[in-house]
Coordinates of C-alpha atoms and ligand atoms in Angstrom, one line a residue:
M5 CA 122.8 -38.7 146.1
I6 CA 121.1 -35.7 143.8
Q7 CA 118.3 -34.3 145.7
T8 CA 115.9 -31.9 144.6
I9 CA 114.1 -29.6 147.3
Q10 CA 111.0 -27.3 147.1
T11 CA 111.4 -24.0 148.0
T12 CA 109.7 -20.6 147.5
P13 CA 111.1 -17.3 146.5
Y14 CA 112.1 -14.8 148.3
A15 CA 111.0 -11.0 146.9
D16 CA 114.3 -9.2 147.9
Q17 CA 117.2 -10.6 145.9
K18 CA 118.3 -8.3 143.6
M19 CA 121.9 -7.5 143.5
G20 CA 123.1 -3.7 143.8
T21 CA 126.3 -2.2 142.6
A22 CA 128.7 -5.2 143.9
G23 CA 126.1 -8.6 143.6
L24 CA 123.2 -9.4 146.4
R25 CA 124.3 -7.6 150.2
K26 CA 122.2 -8.4 153.0
K27 CA 122.1 -8.8 156.8
S28 CA 123.6 -12.0 157.6
K29 CA 120.5 -13.0 159.6
V30 CA 118.3 -12.3 156.2
V31 CA 120.8 -14.9 154.6
M32 CA 120.6 -17.5 157.4
Q33 CA 116.8 -17.7 156.8
K34 CA 115.8 -21.2 155.5
Y35 CA 117.2 -21.7 151.8
Y36 CA 118.0 -18.2 151.3
I37 CA 121.5 -19.0 149.5
E38 CA 120.2 -21.8 147.3
N39 CA 117.2 -20.0 145.9
F40 CA 119.9 -17.3 145.1
V41 CA 122.8 -19.5 143.5
Q42 CA 119.7 -22.1 142.1
S43 CA 118.5 -18.8 140.2
I44 CA 122.0 -18.0 139.1
F45 CA 122.6 -21.4 137.5
D46 CA 119.2 -21.7 136.3
V47 CA 120.2 -18.4 134.1
I48 CA 123.4 -19.3 132.9
G49 CA 122.2 -23.0 132.3
N50 CA 124.0 -25.8 130.3
L51 CA 126.6 -26.2 132.9
K52 CA 128.2 -28.9 131.9
G53 CA 132.0 -28.7 131.1
K54 CA 131.8 -25.1 133.4
T55 CA 134.7 -24.0 135.7
Y56 CA 134.5 -21.9 138.2
V57 CA 136.2 -20.2 140.8
L58 CA 134.7 -19.8 144.8
G59 CA 135.8 -17.8 147.7
G60 CA 134.9 -15.4 150.0
D61 CA 136.6 -13.1 152.4
G62 CA 136.5 -15.5 155.7
R63 CA 133.4 -13.7 157.3
F64 CA 130.9 -15.6 159.5
Y65 CA 128.5 -17.8 157.3
N66 CA 131.6 -17.8 154.8
D67 CA 131.8 -21.7 156.0
I68 CA 127.7 -22.2 155.7
A69 CA 127.8 -20.7 152.5
I70 CA 130.4 -22.0 150.4
Q71 CA 129.4 -26.3 151.3
K72 CA 126.2 -25.1 149.8
I73 CA 127.2 -23.7 147.3
I74 CA 129.7 -26.8 146.5
K75 CA 127.2 -29.3 146.9
M76 CA 124.6 -27.5 144.4
A77 CA 127.3 -26.5 141.4
A78 CA 128.0 -30.7 141.7
A79 CA 124.2 -31.5 141.7
N80 CA 123.8 -28.5 139.2
G81 CA 126.2 -30.5 136.6
V82 CA 129.2 -27.7 136.9
S83 CA 132.3 -30.0 135.9
K84 CA 134.8 -27.9 138.4
L85 CA 135.3 -25.9 141.1
V86 CA 138.6 -24.3 142.1
I87 CA 138.4 -22.9 145.5
G88 CA 141.0 -20.8 147.4
Q89 CA 142.2 -23.0 150.6
N90 CA 140.1 -22.8 153.8
G91 CA 137.6 -20.9 151.5
F92 CA 139.8 -17.4 151.3
L93 CA 140.2 -15.6 148.0
S94 CA 140.4 -11.9 147.9
T95 CA 138.2 -10.4 145.1
P96 CA 140.9 -9.6 142.9
A97 CA 142.7 -13.1 143.0
S98 CA 139.5 -14.4 142.3
S99 CA 139.4 -12.4 139.1
N100 CA 143.0 -13.2 137.9
I101 CA 142.1 -17.3 138.5
I102 CA 139.6 -16.8 136.2
L103 CA 141.2 -14.5 133.7
K104 CA 144.5 -16.7 134.3
N105 CA 142.7 -19.9 133.6
K106 CA 140.1 -18.9 131.0
L107 CA 137.1 -20.1 133.8
D108 CA 133.1 -19.6 133.0
G109 CA 133.3 -17.1 136.2
G110 CA 133.0 -17.5 139.8
F111 CA 131.4 -16.3 143.5
V112 CA 132.9 -14.2 145.7
L113 CA 131.2 -14.2 149.1
S114 CA 131.6 -11.2 150.9
A115 CA 129.9 -7.8 151.9
S116 CA 133.1 -6.1 150.9
H117 CA 133.6 -3.3 153.1
N118 CA 130.4 -3.6 155.3
P119 CA 130.9 -5.0 158.5
G120 CA 130.5 -8.8 159.4
G121 CA 129.1 -11.1 162.1
E122 CA 126.4 -12.9 163.0
N123 CA 124.8 -9.1 163.1
G124 CA 126.4 -7.9 160.3
D125 CA 126.3 -7.9 156.5
F126 CA 126.8 -10.9 154.4
G127 CA 127.1 -10.7 150.3
I128 CA 127.9 -12.8 147.1
K129 CA 129.6 -11.1 144.1
Y130 CA 129.1 -13.5 140.5
A131 CA 131.3 -12.6 137.9
N132 CA 131.4 -14.1 134.2
Q133 CA 134.2 -15.4 132.1
S134 CA 135.3 -11.8 131.8
G135 CA 136.7 -11.7 135.4
G136 CA 134.0 -9.1 136.4
Q137 CA 131.1 -8.8 138.3
C138 CA 127.8 -9.7 135.7
P139 CA 126.5 -6.6 133.8
S140 CA 123.5 -5.2 135.0
S141 CA 121.2 -7.0 132.1
T142 CA 122.1 -10.8 133.7
S143 CA 121.5 -9.1 137.2
E144 CA 118.0 -8.1 136.6
E145 CA 117.2 -11.7 134.8
I146 CA 118.8 -13.5 137.7
Y147 CA 116.7 -11.3 139.9
K148 CA 113.4 -12.0 138.3
H149 CA 114.2 -16.1 138.0
T150 CA 114.2 -15.6 141.9
L151 CA 110.6 -14.2 142.3
N152 CA 109.6 -17.6 140.2
I153 CA 111.8 -20.2 141.9
K154 CA 110.6 -23.7 143.0
E155 CA 113.0 -26.1 143.6
F156 CA 116.7 -26.3 143.9
K157 CA 119.0 -29.4 143.1
I158 CA 121.8 -30.3 145.6
C159 CA 124.1 -33.4 146.4
D160 CA 123.5 -35.1 149.6
A161 CA 126.9 -35.2 150.5
P162 CA 129.1 -34.7 153.8
D163 CA 131.1 -31.6 154.0
I164 CA 134.0 -31.0 152.1
D165 CA 137.5 -30.5 154.0
L166 CA 138.9 -27.4 152.3
S167 CA 142.1 -27.2 154.2
K168 CA 143.3 -30.2 152.3
L169 CA 145.4 -29.0 148.9
G170 CA 144.6 -30.9 145.9
H171 CA 141.9 -32.6 144.0
Q172 CA 138.6 -34.2 145.4
E173 CA 135.5 -35.3 143.8
L174 CA 132.0 -34.7 144.8
C175 CA 128.6 -36.1 142.8
G176 CA 130.9 -36.8 139.5
M177 CA 131.8 -32.8 140.3
E178 CA 135.6 -32.3 140.2
I179 CA 137.2 -30.0 143.1
E180 CA 140.3 -28.3 142.8
I181 CA 141.5 -26.7 146.5
I182 CA 144.2 -24.2 145.7
D183 CA 146.4 -21.8 147.4
P184 CA 144.8 -18.6 147.4
V185 CA 148.2 -16.5 147.4
I186 CA 150.4 -18.0 144.6
D187 CA 148.9 -16.6 141.6
Y188 CA 148.7 -13.0 142.6
V189 CA 151.7 -12.9 144.0
K190 CA 153.0 -14.1 140.6
M191 CA 150.9 -11.7 138.6
M192 CA 152.3 -8.2 141.2
E193 CA 155.8 -9.6 140.2
D194 CA 155.0 -9.6 137.0
I195 CA 154.2 -5.7 137.2
F196 CA 155.8 -4.3 139.2
D197 CA 159.3 -3.6 139.9
F198 CA 159.7 -5.6 142.6
N199 CA 163.8 -5.3 142.9
A200 CA 163.6 -1.9 143.0
I201 CA 161.1 -1.8 145.8
K202 CA 163.1 -4.2 147.6
Q203 CA 165.6 -2.2 147.7
L204 CA 163.3 0.9 149.0
F205 CA 163.1 -1.1 152.1
A206 CA 166.4 -2.4 152.4
K207 CA 167.4 1.4 152.5
G208 CA 165.5 1.5 155.4
F209 CA 161.8 2.7 154.5
T210 CA 159.0 1.5 156.8
M211 CA 155.3 0.9 155.9
R212 CA 152.2 -0.2 157.8
F213 CA 149.7 -1.9 156.3
D214 CA 146.5 -2.5 158.3
A215 CA 144.5 -5.9 156.4
M216 CA 141.6 -5.1 159.2
N217 CA 141.4 -8.3 159.6
A218 CA 140.0 -9.1 156.7
V219 CA 140.8 -11.4 153.5
T220 CA 144.6 -9.3 152.2
G221 CA 146.2 -10.0 155.5
P222 CA 148.1 -13.4 154.0
Y223 CA 148.4 -12.0 151.0
A224 CA 150.1 -8.8 152.3
Q225 CA 152.7 -10.6 154.5
R226 CA 153.7 -12.5 151.8
I227 CA 154.4 -9.5 149.6
F228 CA 155.1 -6.8 151.7
E229 CA 157.5 -8.6 154.2
D230 CA 158.7 -12.0 153.0
I231 CA 159.2 -11.0 150.0
L232 CA 159.6 -7.3 149.4
G233 CA 161.4 -7.2 152.9
A234 CA 159.5 -4.6 154.9
N235 CA 159.8 -4.9 158.7
K236 CA 157.9 -8.1 160.4
G237 CA 155.0 -6.4 161.9
S238 CA 154.6 -4.1 159.3
V239 CA 151.4 -5.8 158.0
V240 CA 148.9 -5.9 161.3
N241 CA 145.2 -7.0 161.9
A242 CA 147.1 -9.7 159.3
I243 CA 144.8 -12.8 160.6
P244 CA 141.3 -13.1 158.5
L245 CA 138.5 -13.2 161.2
P246 CA 134.9 -14.0 161.0
D247 CA 133.7 -11.2 162.6
F248 CA 137.2 -8.9 161.4
G249 CA 137.9 -8.3 165.1
G250 CA 134.9 -5.7 165.5
L251 CA 136.4 -3.7 163.1
H252 CA 134.6 -2.3 160.3
P253 CA 136.8 -3.3 157.1
D254 CA 136.3 0.0 155.1
P255 CA 139.9 1.5 154.7
N256 CA 138.5 5.2 155.3
L257 CA 139.5 8.1 157.4
L258 CA 136.5 6.9 159.5
Y259 CA 137.2 3.0 160.3
A260 CA 141.0 3.0 159.7
K261 CA 141.3 5.1 162.7
E262 CA 144.5 3.0 164.7
L263 CA 146.7 3.9 161.1
I264 CA 145.2 6.9 160.8
N265 CA 146.4 7.9 164.0
L266 CA 149.5 6.3 163.7
M267 CA 150.3 7.9 160.6
F268 CA 149.5 11.4 161.7
S269 CA 151.6 10.8 164.9
D270 CA 155.3 11.1 165.8
Q271 CA 155.9 7.7 165.2
S272 CA 154.7 7.8 161.6
P273 CA 156.4 5.4 159.4
D274 CA 157.4 6.6 155.6
F275 CA 154.1 5.4 154.1
G276 CA 150.7 3.7 155.5
A277 CA 148.0 1.5 153.9
A278 CA 144.7 -0.2 154.2
N279 CA 142.6 -2.6 152.6
D280 CA 138.9 -3.5 152.5
G281 CA 137.1 -6.9 153.4
D282 CA 137.8 -8.7 150.4
G283 CA 140.6 -6.8 149.3
D284 CA 139.3 -4.3 146.4
R285 CA 139.9 -1.1 148.1
N286 CA 142.8 0.7 148.7
M287 CA 143.7 3.7 151.3
I288 CA 147.0 5.1 150.8
L289 CA 148.9 7.7 153.5
G290 CA 152.2 9.8 153.9
H291 CA 153.5 11.2 156.8
N292 CA 150.6 13.2 158.1
F293 CA 149.6 13.2 154.9
F294 CA 145.9 11.5 152.7
V295 CA 146.0 11.1 149.5
T296 CA 142.0 11.0 148.4
P297 CA 141.4 7.9 146.3
S298 CA 140.7 10.3 143.4
D299 CA 144.0 12.2 143.1
S300 CA 145.2 8.5 143.6
L301 CA 144.0 7.5 140.3
A302 CA 145.7 10.4 138.6
I303 CA 149.0 10.5 140.0
L304 CA 149.1 6.7 139.4
T305 CA 148.2 7.4 135.9
D306 CA 150.3 10.0 135.2
N307 CA 153.3 8.0 136.5
Y308 CA 152.5 5.2 134.0
K309 CA 156.1 4.9 132.8
L310 CA 157.7 3.8 136.3
I311 CA 155.9 0.6 136.2
P312 CA 157.5 -2.3 133.8
A313 CA 154.0 -3.7 133.2
Y314 CA 152.3 -0.1 131.4
K315 CA 156.0 1.8 130.4
N316 CA 155.4 0.9 127.0
G317 CA 152.1 2.8 127.1
I318 CA 148.6 2.2 128.4
F319 CA 145.3 3.0 126.6
G320 CA 143.1 5.1 128.2
V321 CA 141.4 5.8 132.1
A322 CA 138.3 5.9 133.0
K323 CA 136.6 7.0 136.3
S324 CA 133.2 6.7 138.0
A325 CA 131.2 9.7 137.4
A326 CA 131.0 10.6 141.3
T327 CA 134.6 10.5 141.1
S328 CA 136.8 13.6 140.7
T329 CA 137.7 15.1 137.8
A330 CA 141.4 15.3 138.2
V331 CA 142.3 12.0 136.6
G332 CA 140.4 14.1 133.4
R333 CA 143.1 16.4 133.1
V334 CA 145.8 14.0 133.2
A335 CA 144.5 12.0 130.3
K336 CA 144.4 15.3 128.3
A337 CA 148.4 15.8 129.4
H338 CA 149.2 12.5 127.7
N339 CA 146.4 12.7 125.2
I340 CA 145.1 9.2 126.3
G341 CA 140.8 8.1 126.2
Y342 CA 138.9 9.1 128.9
Y343 CA 135.8 7.7 130.2
E344 CA 133.1 8.6 133.0
V345 CA 130.7 5.8 133.8
P346 CA 128.2 4.8 136.9
T347 CA 129.3 3.8 140.3
G348 CA 130.4 0.3 140.2
W349 CA 133.2 -1.5 138.6
K350 CA 131.6 -3.7 136.4
Y351 CA 131.0 -0.7 134.4
F352 CA 134.6 -0.9 133.3
V353 CA 134.5 -4.1 132.2
N354 CA 133.7 -3.6 128.6
L355 CA 135.9 -0.7 128.3
M356 CA 138.8 -2.8 129.4
D357 CA 137.8 -5.9 127.2
S358 CA 138.1 -3.4 124.5
N359 CA 141.3 -2.4 125.1
R360 CA 140.0 1.4 125.6
I361 CA 141.2 1.7 128.9
T362 CA 144.3 0.5 131.2
F363 CA 143.3 2.1 134.3
C364 CA 140.3 2.6 136.2
G365 CA 139.0 4.0 139.9
E366 CA 136.3 5.2 141.6
E367 CA 136.4 7.8 144.3
S368 CA 135.4 5.0 147.0
F369 CA 138.9 4.2 147.9
G370 CA 138.7 1.6 144.5
T371 CA 141.8 1.9 142.2
G372 CA 143.2 -0.8 139.1
S373 CA 143.8 -1.7 135.6
S374 CA 143.1 -4.2 133.3
H375 CA 145.1 -7.3 134.7
I376 CA 142.0 -8.0 136.3
R377 CA 138.7 -7.1 136.2
E378 CA 137.8 -5.7 139.1
K379 CA 139.6 -2.9 141.1
D380 CA 142.5 -4.2 143.5
G381 CA 144.2 -2.9 146.8
I382 CA 147.7 -4.2 147.2
W383 CA 148.3 -3.5 143.3
A384 CA 147.2 0.0 144.4
V385 CA 149.5 -0.1 147.1
L386 CA 152.8 -1.8 145.6
F387 CA 152.0 1.4 142.4
W388 CA 152.4 4.0 145.1
L389 CA 155.9 2.0 146.3
N390 CA 156.7 1.4 143.0
I391 CA 156.7 5.3 142.4
I392 CA 158.0 5.9 145.5
A393 CA 161.1 3.5 144.7
A394 CA 162.0 5.2 141.4
T395 CA 161.0 8.6 142.7
G396 CA 162.6 9.0 145.9
K397 CA 159.8 11.2 146.9
S398 CA 157.7 10.9 149.5
V399 CA 153.4 10.7 149.1
E400 CA 153.5 13.8 150.0
Q401 CA 156.1 15.5 147.2
I402 CA 154.5 13.3 144.8
T403 CA 151.1 14.2 145.6
R404 CA 152.2 18.0 146.1
E405 CA 153.7 17.8 142.8
H406 CA 151.0 17.1 141.2
W407 CA 149.0 19.4 142.3
Q408 CA 151.3 22.0 141.2
K409 CA 151.3 20.6 138.0
Y410 CA 147.7 20.0 137.6
G411 CA 146.2 22.3 139.8
R412 CA 144.2 21.0 142.9
S413 CA 140.3 18.8 142.7
Y414 CA 139.2 19.5 145.9
Y415 CA 137.2 16.4 146.9
M416 CA 135.0 15.0 149.9
R417 CA 132.2 12.9 150.0
F418 CA 129.5 13.2 152.7
D419 CA 127.2 10.5 153.3
F420 CA 123.5 10.3 155.0
E421 CA 122.7 6.6 155.9
G422 CA 119.8 5.5 157.5
I423 CA 117.4 7.3 155.9
S424 CA 114.2 5.5 155.2
T425 CA 113.6 4.5 151.4
D426 CA 111.1 6.2 151.0
V427 CA 112.3 9.6 152.0
A428 CA 115.7 8.8 149.9
D429 CA 113.2 7.8 146.8
K430 CA 111.4 11.4 146.9
L431 CA 114.6 13.2 147.7
M432 CA 115.8 12.1 144.7
A433 CA 113.2 12.4 142.3
D434 CA 111.8 15.8 143.1
L435 CA 115.4 17.0 143.1
E436 CA 115.9 15.4 139.5
A437 CA 112.2 17.1 138.6
K438 CA 113.9 20.1 139.7
L439 CA 117.4 19.9 137.9
P440 CA 116.2 21.6 134.3
S441 CA 115.1 24.9 136.1
L442 CA 118.5 25.1 138.1
N443 CA 120.2 25.2 135.0
G444 CA 121.8 29.0 134.6
K445 CA 121.2 29.9 138.0
S446 CA 123.5 31.4 140.5
F447 CA 124.5 30.8 144.1
E448 CA 126.8 33.6 145.3
N449 CA 129.8 33.1 143.2
Y450 CA 128.9 29.8 142.1
H451 CA 126.7 29.6 138.6
I452 CA 125.3 26.8 137.4
S453 CA 126.3 25.4 133.6
N454 CA 124.8 22.2 133.8
A455 CA 122.4 20.3 136.1
A456 CA 121.7 16.7 134.7
P457 CA 121.3 13.3 135.7
F458 CA 124.3 11.0 134.6
I459 CA 123.2 8.8 131.7
Y460 CA 126.1 6.6 130.5
N461 CA 126.3 5.4 127.3
D462 CA 127.8 2.0 127.2
P463 CA 130.5 2.4 123.7
V464 CA 130.7 -1.4 123.8
D465 CA 127.3 -3.1 124.5
H466 CA 125.3 0.2 123.7
S467 CA 123.7 -0.3 127.0
S468 CA 122.2 2.8 128.4
T469 CA 122.2 3.5 132.5
K470 CA 121.3 6.2 134.5
N471 CA 123.0 6.6 137.7
G472 CA 123.2 10.0 140.2
L473 CA 122.1 13.8 138.9
I474 CA 125.4 15.7 138.8
I475 CA 125.5 19.5 139.1
K476 CA 128.1 21.8 137.2
F477 CA 129.4 25.1 138.0
A478 CA 131.3 27.4 135.6
D479 CA 134.2 27.2 137.4
G480 CA 134.6 23.1 137.0
S481 CA 133.2 22.7 140.7
R482 CA 130.7 19.8 140.9
I483 CA 127.9 18.1 143.2
V484 CA 127.1 14.8 142.9
Y485 CA 124.0 12.9 144.3
R486 CA 123.5 9.4 144.3
L487 CA 121.7 6.8 146.5
S488 CA 123.6 3.5 147.4
G489 CA 123.7 0.6 146.1
T490 CA 125.1 -1.7 149.0
G491 CA 123.5 -1.4 152.0
S492 CA 121.5 -4.2 153.2
S493 CA 118.8 -1.6 155.1
G494 CA 117.2 1.7 154.3
A495 CA 118.8 4.1 152.1
T496 CA 122.1 6.2 152.1
L497 CA 122.3 9.4 150.1
R498 CA 125.9 9.9 149.1
V499 CA 126.9 13.7 148.2
Y500 CA 130.0 14.2 146.3
L501 CA 131.7 17.5 146.0
E502 CA 134.4 18.9 144.3
K503 CA 136.0 22.2 144.0
Y504 CA 139.3 22.5 141.4
D505 CA 141.8 25.6 142.1
T506 CA 144.8 26.2 140.6
K507 CA 146.5 28.8 142.6
N508 CA 145.8 27.7 146.3
L509 CA 147.0 24.2 146.5
N510 CA 147.2 23.9 150.3
G511 CA 143.3 24.9 151.4
D512 CA 141.9 22.4 153.7
P513 CA 139.2 20.8 152.1
L514 CA 136.3 21.2 154.5
K515 CA 137.0 25.0 154.4
M516 CA 137.3 25.1 150.5
L517 CA 134.3 23.1 150.2
E518 CA 132.3 24.8 152.7
N519 CA 129.7 27.0 150.5
I520 CA 129.4 23.7 147.8
L521 CA 128.1 21.9 150.8
E522 CA 125.7 24.3 151.7
I523 CA 124.6 24.9 148.3
A524 CA 124.1 21.1 147.8
L525 CA 122.3 20.5 151.4
N526 CA 120.3 23.4 150.4
I527 CA 119.4 22.7 146.4
A528 CA 118.2 18.6 148.2
E529 CA 116.6 20.0 151.1
V530 CA 118.9 17.3 152.8
Q531 CA 118.7 18.7 156.3
T532 CA 114.6 19.2 156.0
R533 CA 113.8 15.7 154.5
T534 CA 115.9 13.8 155.9
G535 CA 116.3 15.1 159.9
K536 CA 119.6 15.3 159.7
Q537 CA 121.4 18.0 160.6
H538 CA 125.4 16.7 159.8
A539 CA 126.3 13.9 157.7
D540 CA 126.9 10.3 159.2
V541 CA 130.2 9.6 157.4
I542 CA 132.7 12.4 155.7
T543 CA 135.4 10.9 153.8
Ligands
LIG17 C1 130.3 1.8 146.8 C2 130.8 1.9 146.3 C3 131.4 1.9 145.0 C4 131.9 0.7 144.7 C5 130.6 0.2 145.6 C6 131.6 -1.5 145.5 O1 128.9 1.6 146.3 O2 130.6 3.7 146.3 O3 132.3 2.7 144.2 O4 132.0 0.4 143.4 O5 130.8 0.2 146.9 O6 132.9 -1.5 146.2 P1 127.4 2.4 146.2 O7 126.5 2.2 145.4 O8 127.4 1.9 147.7 O9 127.7 3.7 146.2 V1 133.1 -3.2 147.4 O10 134.6 -2.5 147.6 O11 131.9 -3.3 148.0 O12 133.2 -4.4 146.3
LIG18 CO1 135.4 -4.2 148.5

């Protein structure tokens, strides 16, 4: 039943910030998935005795891709696959299954926060035995392999019935279909004070969780409504749909509009949250109030003692370089380790494995801890609920008190999308060349103290990664420039701005950052080079 089929390489199967991400139509080309997956199996080698987890966020083409991967795993000699029922598994749930059962890795079929559907995006994240996505050195090796691939192996058999829980067999490989939610819920119960949160809801606390028609609906309904007692209907857009019901499952101020409108209205519940396509991102809102992800990371870290799993102490904390420095001040106050890494969760994995950090986060609505090796959307929501239950304070109160204590990092990100790759690459190259000449220069009241590329030297595997360009000012303000590594066409320039203030805590972020924005766009000649006067997305 095992067939070896001849194929020819594709030139574009390079993983980005988080796995392979392409237009669905690209992935639907003949043997596209097969080439990529065979390359992973070839690079891992020696698959006998190995077990992998497999699932996805339910987006368009998941059903086809998952059957291909199952049949290829069997033909390549994998011993066992653990698969989420009906092909569903969130990214955090998948990481948990790898760690808890000491599996050899796994595949999450998702393009995360990118839109789905036939005209949307598709993606594959590959995790190794760490429970996190493979390091860049491995993805580079896989990419090289895709450029020379000549054949792949596949088991010629009917599709597996993914709705049936329990054990099956295919071409000598064991398949176990599991409930995607049970183990994840258990893990959350072990971390947080569910009783305190139950009492909070019993006293009439209200929330709205927007699952954006993506994978977290079933997890959120089970946890928030069934177990914790939030009102029925608190979780909306709860059924995962192949095209996310036309929504763009990116939990931010632009794409989670329905939730934002509710939270900034008189009908607002006490608390609002949303997750992305594969359940690893989160957005936190109070009544009339938005918490930036950078502040959220700082606030969670500052309050670790309120959470049962962390109350006896935490290792350090890490953030991506583009994320605001707010959490750095918290790390200093608590006298714990503090690390800055390139963008992408894979860079946190070594720090967690070596007990250097417990918490980590990114400005792109990602927060998490060493309970797994991916960011975790529902974990962050539960952390906030646990703080609220323990303190009796609102989201706004908690955040404002944090600013009183530590000062406030005004922070925003401006994305310029759909730029031609050549223009974007040249913009970054020219800017990098110009950085040394900027050192010591002043723009009105802003004095540049340092302008340099961000280079990360991993303390564990000693790899070195360059990611983004940073301009630092004497008053602590910062500009970070990066090109996105998750898009499926053209280039996206991200400009991240930060300004620290200890006196004016109630400013409007856009106003506070107005001058720095102008400086940032001028230095990089963004408008003249891209032809865009304004950012496409502001978060
Ligand atoms: C974006 C975010 C980054 C995040 C990555 C994956 O990458 O900026 O912080 O880790 O997406 O998130 P980029 O290269 O486009 O800036 V997810 O939720 O797609 O796994
Ligand atoms: Co995601």
